[in-house]
JSON list of C-alpha atoms in Angstrom, two decimals:
[
{"chain": "F", "resi": 4, "resn": "MET", "atom": "CA", "xyz": [0.00, 0.00, 0.00]},
{"chain": "F", "resi": 5, "resn": "LYS", "atom": "CA", "xyz": [1.34, 3.42, -0.91]},
{"chain": "F", "resi": 6, "resn": "GLU", "atom": "CA", "xyz": [0.29, 6.98, -1.49]},
{"chain": "F", "resi": 7, "resn": "ALA", "atom": "CA", "xyz": [-0.51, 7.62, -5.15]},
{"chain": "F", "resi": 8, "resn": "GLY", "atom": "CA", "xyz": [-1.37, 11.26, -5.85]},
{"chain": "F", "resi": 9, "resn": "PHE", "atom": "CA", "xyz": [-4.47, 13.38, -5.29]},
{"chain": "F", "resi": 10, "resn": "SER", "atom": "CA", "xyz": [-8.04, 12.24, -4.75]},
{"chain": "F", "resi": 11, "resn": "PRO", "atom": "CA", "xyz": [-11.19, 14.13, -3.73]},
{"chain": "F", "resi": 12, "resn": "PHE", "atom": "CA", "xyz": [-11.52, 11.64, -0.87]},
{"chain": "F", "resi": 13, "resn": "GLY", "atom": "CA", "xyz": [-9.39, 13.33, 1.76]},
{"chain": "F", "resi": 14, "resn": "GLY", "atom": "CA", "xyz": [-6.91, 14.82, -0.70]},
{"chain": "F", "resi": 15, "resn": "VAL", "atom": "CA", "xyz": [-4.89, 11.67, -1.21]},
{"chain": "F", "resi": 16, "resn": "ASN", "atom": "CA", "xyz": [-5.19, 8.53, -3.31]},
{"chain": "F", "resi": 17, "resn": "PHE", "atom": "CA", "xyz": [-3.86, 5.15, -2.26]},
{"chain": "F", "resi": 18, "resn": "ASP", "atom": "CA", "xyz": [-2.48, 2.33, -4.39]},
{"chain": "F", "resi": 19, "resn": "VAL", "atom": "CA", "xyz": [-3.59, -0.86, -2.65]},
{"chain": "F", "resi": 20, "resn": "LYS", "atom": "CA", "xyz": [-2.43, -4.23, -4.00]},
{"chain": "F", "resi": 21, "resn": "VAL", "atom": "CA", "xyz": [-4.80, -7.10, -3.21]},
{"chain": "F", "resi": 22, "resn": "ALA", "atom": "CA", "xyz": [-3.82, -10.77, -3.43]},
{"chain": "F", "resi": 23, "resn": "GLY", "atom": "CA", "xyz": [-6.00, -13.72, -2.57]},
{"chain": "F", "resi": 24, "resn": "GLY", "atom": "CA", "xyz": [-6.82, -17.31, -3.25]},
{"chain": "F", "resi": 25, "resn": "VAL", "atom": "CA", "xyz": [-9.45, -19.97, -2.79]},
{"chain": "F", "resi": 26, "resn": "SER", "atom": "CA", "xyz": [-9.29, -23.17, -0.79]},
{"chain": "F", "resi": 27, "resn": "THR", "atom": "CA", "xyz": [-11.81, -25.90, -0.07]},
{"chain": "F", "resi": 28, "resn": "GLN", "atom": "CA", "xyz": [-12.99, -26.66, 3.45]},
{"chain": "F", "resi": 29, "resn": "TYR", "atom": "CA", "xyz": [-14.73, -29.91, 2.59]},
{"chain": "F", "resi": 30, "resn": "VAL", "atom": "CA", "xyz": [-15.11, -31.96, -0.59]},
{"chain": "F", "resi": 31, "resn": "PRO", "atom": "CA", "xyz": [-17.40, -35.02, -0.55]},
{"chain": "F", "resi": 32, "resn": "GLU", "atom": "CA", "xyz": [-15.65, -38.36, -1.11]},
{"chain": "F", "resi": 33, "resn": "GLU", "atom": "CA", "xyz": [-17.74, -39.10, -4.22]},
{"chain": "F", "resi": 34, "resn": "LEU", "atom": "CA", "xyz": [-16.32, -35.98, -5.90]},
{"chain": "F", "resi": 35, "resn": "LYS", "atom": "CA", "xyz": [-12.78, -36.95, -4.93]},
{"chain": "F", "resi": 36, "resn": "LYS", "atom": "CA", "xyz": [-13.33, -40.44, -6.37]},
{"chain": "F", "resi": 37, "resn": "ALA", "atom": "CA", "xyz": [-14.79, -38.98, -9.58]},
{"chain": "F", "resi": 38, "resn": "VAL", "atom": "CA", "xyz": [-11.58, -37.03, -10.30]},
{"chain": "F", "resi": 39, "resn": "ALA", "atom": "CA", "xyz": [-9.00, -39.42, -8.81]},
{"chain": "F", "resi": 40, "resn": "SER", "atom": "CA", "xyz": [-7.91, -40.76, -12.22]},
{"chain": "F", "resi": 41, "resn": "LYS", "atom": "CA", "xyz": [-8.09, -37.38, -13.98]},
{"chain": "F", "resi": 42, "resn": "PRO", "atom": "CA", "xyz": [-4.95, -35.43, -14.94]},
{"chain": "F", "resi": 43, "resn": "LEU", "atom": "CA", "xyz": [-3.66, -32.64, -12.73]},
{"chain": "F", "resi": 44, "resn": "ALA", "atom": "CA", "xyz": [-4.99, -29.23, -13.67]},
{"chain": "F", "resi": 45, "resn": "PRO", "atom": "CA", "xyz": [-2.55, -27.13, -15.72]},
{"chain": "F", "resi": 46, "resn": "PRO", "atom": "CA", "xyz": [-1.33, -23.77, -14.35]},
{"chain": "F", "resi": 47, "resn": "GLU", "atom": "CA", "xyz": [-3.74, -21.84, -16.59]},
{"chain": "F", "resi": 48, "resn": "PRO", "atom": "CA", "xyz": [-7.46, -22.69, -16.56]},
{"chain": "F", "resi": 49, "resn": "PRO", "atom": "CA", "xyz": [-8.20, -25.27, -19.28]},
{"chain": "F", "resi": 50, "resn": "PRO", "atom": "CA", "xyz": [-10.93, -24.37, -21.81]},
{"chain": "F", "resi": 51, "resn": "ASP", "atom": "CA", "xyz": [-13.02, -27.53, -21.30]},
{"chain": "F", "resi": 52, "resn": "GLY", "atom": "CA", "xyz": [-15.15, -28.99, -18.52]},
{"chain": "F", "resi": 53, "resn": "TRP", "atom": "CA", "xyz": [-16.33, -25.97, -16.53]},
{"chain": "F", "resi": 54, "resn": "GLU", "atom": "CA", "xyz": [-19.67, -26.02, -14.68]},
{"chain": "F", "resi": 55, "resn": "ILE", "atom": "CA", "xyz": [-21.02, -22.77, -13.23]},
{"chain": "F", "resi": 56, "resn": "MET", "atom": "CA", "xyz": [-21.92, -23.19, -9.56]},
{"chain": "F", "resi": 57, "resn": "ASP", "atom": "CA", "xyz": [-24.25, -21.25, -7.29]},
{"chain": "F", "resi": 58, "resn": "ILE", "atom": "CA", "xyz": [-22.62, -19.44, -4.40]},
{"chain": "F", "resi": 59, "resn": "VAL", "atom": "CA", "xyz": [-24.86, -20.67, -1.60]},
{"chain": "F", "resi": 60, "resn": "GLU", "atom": "CA", "xyz": [-23.09, -19.05, 1.32]},
{"chain": "F", "resi": 61, "resn": "SER", "atom": "CA", "xyz": [-20.22, -16.60, 1.61]},
{"chain": "F", "resi": 62, "resn": "LYS", "atom": "CA", "xyz": [-18.75, -14.12, 4.01]},
{"chain": "F", "resi": 63, "resn": "PRO", "atom": "CA", "xyz": [-16.74, -11.16, 2.68]},
{"chain": "F", "resi": 64, "resn": "ALA", "atom": "CA", "xyz": [-13.06, -10.97, 3.57]},
{"chain": "F", "resi": 65, "resn": "VAL", "atom": "CA", "xyz": [-12.45, -7.66, 5.36]},
{"chain": "F", "resi": 66, "resn": "ILE", "atom": "CA", "xyz": [-9.24, -6.01, 6.50]},
{"chain": "F", "resi": 67, "resn": "GLU", "atom": "CA", "xyz": [-8.59, -2.51, 7.81]},
{"chain": "F", "resi": 68, "resn": "GLU", "atom": "CA", "xyz": [-5.21, -0.85, 8.27]},
{"chain": "F", "resi": 69, "resn": "ASP", "atom": "CA", "xyz": [-4.15, 2.60, 9.38]},
{"chain": "F", "resi": 70, "resn": "PHE", "atom": "CA", "xyz": [-1.73, 4.32, 7.01]},
{"chain": "F", "resi": 71, "resn": "ALA", "atom": "CA", "xyz": [0.24, 7.53, 7.62]},
{"chain": "F", "resi": 72, "resn": "SER", "atom": "CA", "xyz": [0.22, 9.74, 4.51]},
{"chain": "F", "resi": 73, "resn": "SER", "atom": "CA", "xyz": [1.29, 13.28, 3.63]},
{"chain": "F", "resi": 74, "resn": "LYS", "atom": "CA", "xyz": [-2.32, 14.37, 4.38]},
{"chain": "F", "resi": 75, "resn": "GLY", "atom": "CA", "xyz": [-2.57, 12.63, 7.76]},
{"chain": "F", "resi": 76, "resn": "THR", "atom": "CA", "xyz": [-3.43, 9.14, 8.91]},
{"chain": "F", "resi": 77, "resn": "PHE", "atom": "CA", "xyz": [-6.19, 7.24, 7.12]},
{"chain": "F", "resi": 78, "resn": "ARG", "atom": "CA", "xyz": [-7.99, 4.01, 7.89]},
{"chain": "F", "resi": 79, "resn": "ILE", "atom": "CA", "xyz": [-7.97, 1.97, 4.68]},
{"chain": "F", "resi": 80, "resn": "ARG", "atom": "CA", "xyz": [-10.61, -0.74, 4.33]},
{"chain": "F", "resi": 81, "resn": "VAL", "atom": "CA", "xyz": [-10.53, -3.59, 1.81]},
{"chain": "F", "resi": 82, "resn": "VAL", "atom": "CA", "xyz": [-13.60, -5.82, 1.32]},
{"chain": "F", "resi": 83, "resn": "THR", "atom": "CA", "xyz": [-13.50, -8.76, -1.10]},
{"chain": "F", "resi": 84, "resn": "GLU", "atom": "CA", "xyz": [-16.43, -11.02, -1.94]},
{"chain": "F", "resi": 85, "resn": "PRO", "atom": "CA", "xyz": [-17.08, -13.77, -4.48]},
{"chain": "F", "resi": 86, "resn": "VAL", "atom": "CA", "xyz": [-19.45, -13.10, -7.39]},
{"chain": "F", "resi": 87, "resn": "MET", "atom": "CA", "xyz": [-19.09, -16.21, -9.61]},
{"chain": "F", "resi": 88, "resn": "ALA", "atom": "CA", "xyz": [-17.80, -19.76, -9.14]},
{"chain": "F", "resi": 89, "resn": "SER", "atom": "CA", "xyz": [-17.08, -22.71, -11.43]},
{"chain": "F", "resi": 90, "resn": "ARG", "atom": "CA", "xyz": [-15.97, -26.30, -10.96]},
{"chain": "F", "resi": 91, "resn": "ASN", "atom": "CA", "xyz": [-14.08, -28.55, -13.36]},
{"chain": "F", "resi": 92, "resn": "MET", "atom": "CA", "xyz": [-14.43, -32.32, -13.03]},
{"chain": "F", "resi": 93, "resn": "ASN", "atom": "CA", "xyz": [-12.08, -33.06, -15.96]},
{"chain": "F", "resi": 94, "resn": "TYR", "atom": "CA", "xyz": [-9.00, -32.22, -13.89]},
{"chain": "F", "resi": 95, "resn": "LYS", "atom": "CA", "xyz": [-7.91, -32.60, -10.28]},
{"chain": "F", "resi": 96, "resn": "SER", "atom": "CA", "xyz": [-5.89, -30.65, -7.78]},
{"chain": "F", "resi": 97, "resn": "ILE", "atom": "CA", "xyz": [-2.84, -32.09, -6.02]},
{"chain": "F", "resi": 98, "resn": "HIS", "atom": "CA", "xyz": [-5.27, -33.09, -3.25]},
{"chain": "F", "resi": 99, "resn": "ASP", "atom": "CA", "xyz": [-7.38, -35.22, -5.64]},
{"chain": "F", "resi": 100, "resn": "GLU", "atom": "CA", "xyz": [-10.22, -32.68, -5.59]},
{"chain": "F", "resi": 101, "resn": "PRO", "atom": "CA", "xyz": [-12.06, -31.05, -8.51]},
{"chain": "F", "resi": 102, "resn": "THR", "atom": "CA", "xyz": [-10.61, -27.78, -9.74]},
{"chain": "F", "resi": 103, "resn": "TYR", "atom": "CA", "xyz": [-12.49, -24.66, -8.64]},
{"chain": "F", "resi": 104, "resn": "TRP", "atom": "CA", "xyz": [-12.31, -21.11, -9.98]},
{"chain": "F", "resi": 105, "resn": "VAL", "atom": "CA", "xyz": [-13.81, -18.07, -8.28]},
{"chain": "F", "resi": 106, "resn": "SER", "atom": "CA", "xyz": [-14.20, -14.51, -9.51]},
{"chain": "F", "resi": 107, "resn": "TRP", "atom": "CA", "xyz": [-14.46, -11.81, -6.86]},
{"chain": "F", "resi": 108, "resn": "VAL", "atom": "CA", "xyz": [-14.86, -8.08, -6.49]},
{"chain": "F", "resi": 109, "resn": "THR", "atom": "CA", "xyz": [-12.71, -5.92, -4.27]},
{"chain": "F", "resi": 110, "resn": "LYS", "atom": "CA", "xyz": [-13.93, -2.68, -2.73]},
{"chain": "F", "resi": 111, "resn": "ILE", "atom": "CA", "xyz": [-11.32, -0.27, -1.36]},
{"chain": "F", "resi": 112, "resn": "SER", "atom": "CA", "xyz": [-12.21, 2.79, 0.70]},
{"chain": "F", "resi": 113, "resn": "TRP", "atom": "CA", "xyz": [-10.52, 5.10, 3.19]},
{"chain": "F", "resi": 114, "resn": "LYS", "atom": "CA", "xyz": [-11.36, 7.74, 5.76]},
{"chain": "F", "resi": 115, "resn": "PRO", "atom": "CA", "xyz": [-9.13, 10.20, 7.60]},
{"chain": "F", "resi": 116, "resn": "LEU", "atom": "CA", "xyz": [-8.65, 9.46, 11.28]},
{"chain": "F", "resi": 117, "resn": "LYS", "atom": "CA", "xyz": [-9.45, 12.36, 13.58]},
{"chain": "F", "resi": 118, "resn": "GLY", "atom": "CA", "xyz": [-7.05, 13.50, 16.28]}
]
């Protein structure tokens, strides 16, 4: 995170780099068995075999950090939440699970801290 010029939101803009990933908490045994003999997924998403999934339950990832800038100290808030998900049963992960892909949105905001 670094200061990156002017903004009408407190007089300063911030460059915030966001990195994230997806992991499974539980995969039913029948899905693991269905992909056990499949090849490992390549580094880039393959073009075949994707099934769009419903996101039944999710909780946004939220982090807040205070950052001292040339215009004072700001509380920077980053909220990330999933918007689409797909599963691929033609390939497996190194854990013998189907391959999953999630698209998410990231919302970044900041407010000056008083005092």
